[in-house]
C-alpha positions as a printed Julia matrix, in Angstrom:
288×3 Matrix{Float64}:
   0.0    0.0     0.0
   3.02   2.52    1.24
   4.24   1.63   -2.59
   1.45   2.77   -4.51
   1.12   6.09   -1.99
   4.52   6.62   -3.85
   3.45   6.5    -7.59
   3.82   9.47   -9.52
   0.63   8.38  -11.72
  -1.18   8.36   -8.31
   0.02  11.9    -7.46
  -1.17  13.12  -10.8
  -4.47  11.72  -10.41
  -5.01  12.81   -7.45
  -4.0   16.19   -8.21
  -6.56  15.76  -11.42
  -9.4   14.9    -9.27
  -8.43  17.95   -6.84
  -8.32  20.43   -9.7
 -11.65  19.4   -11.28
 -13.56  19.23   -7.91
 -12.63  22.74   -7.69
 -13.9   23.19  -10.91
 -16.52  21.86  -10.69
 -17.55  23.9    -7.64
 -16.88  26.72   -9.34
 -18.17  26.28  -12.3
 -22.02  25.4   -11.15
 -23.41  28.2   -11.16
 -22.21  29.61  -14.76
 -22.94  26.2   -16.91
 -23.84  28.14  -19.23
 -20.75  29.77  -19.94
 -19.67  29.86  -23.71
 -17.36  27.11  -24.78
 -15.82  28.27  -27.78
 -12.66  30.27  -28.76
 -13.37  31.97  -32.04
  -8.87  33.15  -32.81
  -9.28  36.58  -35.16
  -8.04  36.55  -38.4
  -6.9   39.91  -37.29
  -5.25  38.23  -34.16
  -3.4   35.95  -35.98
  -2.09  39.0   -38.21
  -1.15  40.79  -35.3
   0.94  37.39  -34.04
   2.36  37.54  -37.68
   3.72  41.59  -37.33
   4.98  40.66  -33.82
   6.86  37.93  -34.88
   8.1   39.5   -38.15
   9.38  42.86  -35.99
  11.17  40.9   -33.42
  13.25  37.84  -35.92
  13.06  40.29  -39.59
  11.31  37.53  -40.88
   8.09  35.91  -41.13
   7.12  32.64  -39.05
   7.22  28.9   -40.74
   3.74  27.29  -40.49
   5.12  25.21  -37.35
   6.62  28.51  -35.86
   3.03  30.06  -36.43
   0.6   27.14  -35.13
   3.11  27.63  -31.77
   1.92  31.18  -31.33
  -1.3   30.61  -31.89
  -1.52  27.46  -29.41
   0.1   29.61  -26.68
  -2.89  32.36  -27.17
  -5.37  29.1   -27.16
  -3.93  28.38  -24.08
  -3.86  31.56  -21.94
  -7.14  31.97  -23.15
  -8.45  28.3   -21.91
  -6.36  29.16  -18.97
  -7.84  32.5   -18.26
 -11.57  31.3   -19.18
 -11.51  28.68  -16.02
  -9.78  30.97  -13.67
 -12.99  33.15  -14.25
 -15.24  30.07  -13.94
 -13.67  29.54  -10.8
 -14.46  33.54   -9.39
 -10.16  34.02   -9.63
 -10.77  37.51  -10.4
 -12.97  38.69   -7.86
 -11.69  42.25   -6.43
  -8.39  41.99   -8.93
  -7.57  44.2   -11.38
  -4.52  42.42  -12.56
  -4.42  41.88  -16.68
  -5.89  38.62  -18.15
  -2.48  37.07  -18.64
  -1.7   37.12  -14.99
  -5.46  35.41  -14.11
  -4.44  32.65  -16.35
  -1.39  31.98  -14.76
  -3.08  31.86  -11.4
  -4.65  28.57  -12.42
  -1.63  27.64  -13.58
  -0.18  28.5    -9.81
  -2.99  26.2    -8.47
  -1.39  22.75  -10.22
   1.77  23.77   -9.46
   0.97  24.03   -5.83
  -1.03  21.05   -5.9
   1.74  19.33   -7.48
   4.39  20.3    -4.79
   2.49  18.37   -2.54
   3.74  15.29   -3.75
   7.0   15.26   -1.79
   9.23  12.38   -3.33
  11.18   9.91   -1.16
  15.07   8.9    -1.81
  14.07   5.77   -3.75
  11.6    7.88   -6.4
  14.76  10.63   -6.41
  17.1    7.7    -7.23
  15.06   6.43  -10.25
  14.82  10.04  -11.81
  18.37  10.27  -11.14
  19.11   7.11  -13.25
  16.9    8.09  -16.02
  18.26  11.4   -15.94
  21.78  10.89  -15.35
  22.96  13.67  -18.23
  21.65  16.79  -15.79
  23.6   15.71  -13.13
  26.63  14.79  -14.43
  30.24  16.05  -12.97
  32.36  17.18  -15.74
  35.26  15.23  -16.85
  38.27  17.23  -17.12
  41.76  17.67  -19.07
  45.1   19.25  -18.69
  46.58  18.87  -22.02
  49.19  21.15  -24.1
  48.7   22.04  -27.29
  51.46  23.18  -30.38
  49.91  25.34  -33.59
  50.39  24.92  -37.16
  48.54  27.76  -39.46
  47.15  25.8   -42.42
  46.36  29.46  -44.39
  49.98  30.07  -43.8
  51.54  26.57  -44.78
  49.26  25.39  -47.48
  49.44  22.12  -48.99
  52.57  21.66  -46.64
  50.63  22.04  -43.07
  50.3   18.14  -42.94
  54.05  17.38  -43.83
  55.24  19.67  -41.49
  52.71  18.23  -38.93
  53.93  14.89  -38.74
  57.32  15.78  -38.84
  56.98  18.32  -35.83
  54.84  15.13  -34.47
  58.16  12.78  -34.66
  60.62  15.37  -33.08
  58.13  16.11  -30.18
  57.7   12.57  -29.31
  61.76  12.0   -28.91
  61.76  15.38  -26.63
  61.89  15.09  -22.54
  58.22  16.34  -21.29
  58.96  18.83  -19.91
  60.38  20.46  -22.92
  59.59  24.04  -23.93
  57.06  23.7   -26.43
  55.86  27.65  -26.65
  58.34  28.11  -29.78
  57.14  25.13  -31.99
  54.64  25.49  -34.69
  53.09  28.77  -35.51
  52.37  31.27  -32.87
  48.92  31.22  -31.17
  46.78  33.79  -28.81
  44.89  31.15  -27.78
  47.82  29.8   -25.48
  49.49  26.8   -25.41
  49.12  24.96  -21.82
  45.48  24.27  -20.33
  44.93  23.07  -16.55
  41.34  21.62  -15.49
  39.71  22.31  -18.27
  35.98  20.82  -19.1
  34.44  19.75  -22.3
  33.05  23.5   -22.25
  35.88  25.07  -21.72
  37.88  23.66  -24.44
  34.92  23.97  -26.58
  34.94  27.74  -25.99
  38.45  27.95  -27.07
  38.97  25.29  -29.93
  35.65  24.4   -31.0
  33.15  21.15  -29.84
  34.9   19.07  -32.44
  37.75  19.33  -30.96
  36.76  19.06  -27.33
  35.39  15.63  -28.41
  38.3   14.76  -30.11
  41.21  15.38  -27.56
  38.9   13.6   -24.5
  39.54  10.42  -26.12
  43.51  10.9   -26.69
  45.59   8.8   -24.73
  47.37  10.01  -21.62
  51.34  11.17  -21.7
  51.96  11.33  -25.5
  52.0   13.34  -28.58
  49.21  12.92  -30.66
  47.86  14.53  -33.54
  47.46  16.71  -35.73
  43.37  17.71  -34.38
  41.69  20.02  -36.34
  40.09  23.27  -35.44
  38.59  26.23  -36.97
  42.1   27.78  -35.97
  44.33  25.12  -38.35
  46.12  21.85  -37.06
  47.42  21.19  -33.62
  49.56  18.84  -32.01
  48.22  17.92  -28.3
  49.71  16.09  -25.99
  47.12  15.19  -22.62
  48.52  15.46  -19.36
  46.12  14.35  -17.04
  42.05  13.31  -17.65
  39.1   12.48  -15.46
  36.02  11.17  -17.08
  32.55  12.76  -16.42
  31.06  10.85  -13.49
  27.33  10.17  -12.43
  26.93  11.68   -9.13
  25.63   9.74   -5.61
  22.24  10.57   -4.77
  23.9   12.41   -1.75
  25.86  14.78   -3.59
  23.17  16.34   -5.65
  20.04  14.94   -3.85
  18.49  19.03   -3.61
  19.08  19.4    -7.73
  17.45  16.23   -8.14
  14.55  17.2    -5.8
  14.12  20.56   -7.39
  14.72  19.24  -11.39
  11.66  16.24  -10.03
   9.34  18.95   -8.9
  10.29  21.27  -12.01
   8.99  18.41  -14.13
   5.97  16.99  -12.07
   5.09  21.07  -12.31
   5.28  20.76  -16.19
   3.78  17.31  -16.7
   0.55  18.91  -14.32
   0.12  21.77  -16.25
   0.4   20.18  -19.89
  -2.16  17.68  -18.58
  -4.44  20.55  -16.65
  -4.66  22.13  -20.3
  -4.97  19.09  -22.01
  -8.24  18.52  -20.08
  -9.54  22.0   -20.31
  -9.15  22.35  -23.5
 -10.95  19.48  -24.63
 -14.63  21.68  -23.81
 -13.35  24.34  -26.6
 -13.82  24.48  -29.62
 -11.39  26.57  -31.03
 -12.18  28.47  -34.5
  -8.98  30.11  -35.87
 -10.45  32.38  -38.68
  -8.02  33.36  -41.91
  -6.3   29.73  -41.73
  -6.04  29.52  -45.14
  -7.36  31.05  -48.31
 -11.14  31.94  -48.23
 -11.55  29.22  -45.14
 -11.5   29.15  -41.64
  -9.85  25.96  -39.26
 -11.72  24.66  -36.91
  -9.68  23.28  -34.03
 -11.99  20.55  -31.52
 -11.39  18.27  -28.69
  -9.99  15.18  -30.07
């Protein structure tokens, strides 16, 4: 029994039921309220100039059906907040009453306060928010393709056979090409390097082996010779470590997965008319 207490499907029903009692109780003494959304054709043209100010460009279909579904839903949103007397003695705008509904699930849906063994699942199916970083020390020697040409990769591997034969802790600042970037990196993470040399790259020299010259990697830069001093892989964390993020990622989502289902619901009693959706027509938009 203590089991099923613990089911997130249980929470969400539960938090359904809640939500549509209060409806419900709300709602009986306006049943007659009107249950469809007629969306402007001027509405959608104002969308269209909003859009086109902000990006210099007009929206793809997809891009367009996304603002319209986000007016759909304010306006569902904002239609049961009335139907459930949200904006008696407040004069905030319509866009704020919506979101008080939306304030209501999320509420409702902090109240399902998840044990270690629920925060250790989402933790394993999650694993890639939580991760710690691997990391690299590595140093790196430049060759300038634009200013070596056809020769860079000649001049690479033979640069590549002298380092290898040199102590390790030789001077390397004078080799290759001069480079602003620098030419020793402590500590660094996958973003770090990324920020300098590029994501291909970053991927690329994580998978080098430790304590020799390697090379040449590419990078937007030219060629490089890199030679990895030290690396740590990227490590799950223990429940322990990073049990508050998990906790607070958990609720984020149980917060999203309530509201997307709240709407879903309320939607379904709309019929939504968007008018100008195509040439001489008008879409009609129902509960499925």
């Amino acid at each position: 029994m203590t089991r099923w207490l613990k089911e997130p499907l249980l929470h969400f029903l539960l938090i359904g039921a809640g939500l549509f009692m209060l409806y419900g109780w709300a709602s009986d003494e306006d049943a007659g309220r009107p249950d469809q959304i007629i969306f402007a054709e001027t509405e959608v043209d104002r969308l269209i100039n909003l859009w086109e100010r902000k990006w210099q460009r007009l929206p793809s279909q997809t891009e367009l059906q996304g603002l319209i579904e986000q007016q759909i839903r304010e306006e569902v949103f904002y239609r049961e907040a009335l139907a459930m007397g949200l904006d008696k003695n407040d004069t905030v705008v319509r866009r704020r009453m919506a979101q008080k509904l939306e304030f209501i699930s999320n509420d409702l849906a902090s109240l399902a306060e998840p044990d270690d063994a629920l925060l250790q699942t989402y933790l394993d199916e999650h694993q890639e928010k939580f991760l710690i970083p691997g990391r690299i020390s590595y140093s790196q020697v430049f060759l300038n393709r634009d200013k070596r040409g056809r020769q860079v990769y000649a001049a690479a591997a033979q640069l590549l056979e002298e380092l290898s034969q040199s102590p390790v802790d030789v001077d390397t600042t004078m080799a290759g090409d001069p480079f602003m970037g620098g030419y020793r990196f402590n500590d660094e993470t996958d973003f770090g390097v990324s920020r300098v040399f590029g994501q291909d790259f970053a991927s690329e020299i994580f998978k080098l082996p430790v304590g020799t010259w390697t090379g040449p990697v590419e990078s937007g830069y030219g060629l490089h010779l890199v030679r990895v001093d030290a690396r740590t892989d990227a490590v799950v964390p223990t429940l322990g470590q990073v049990r508050d993020k998990v906790r607070n990622e958990w609720l984020a989502d149980q917060r999203r997965k309530t509201n997307d289902l709240l709407y879903s619901e309320l939607r379904k009693r709309y019929e939504v008319i968007i008018e100008g959706a195509g040439p001489g027509s008008s879409a009609t938009v129902g509960s499925e």
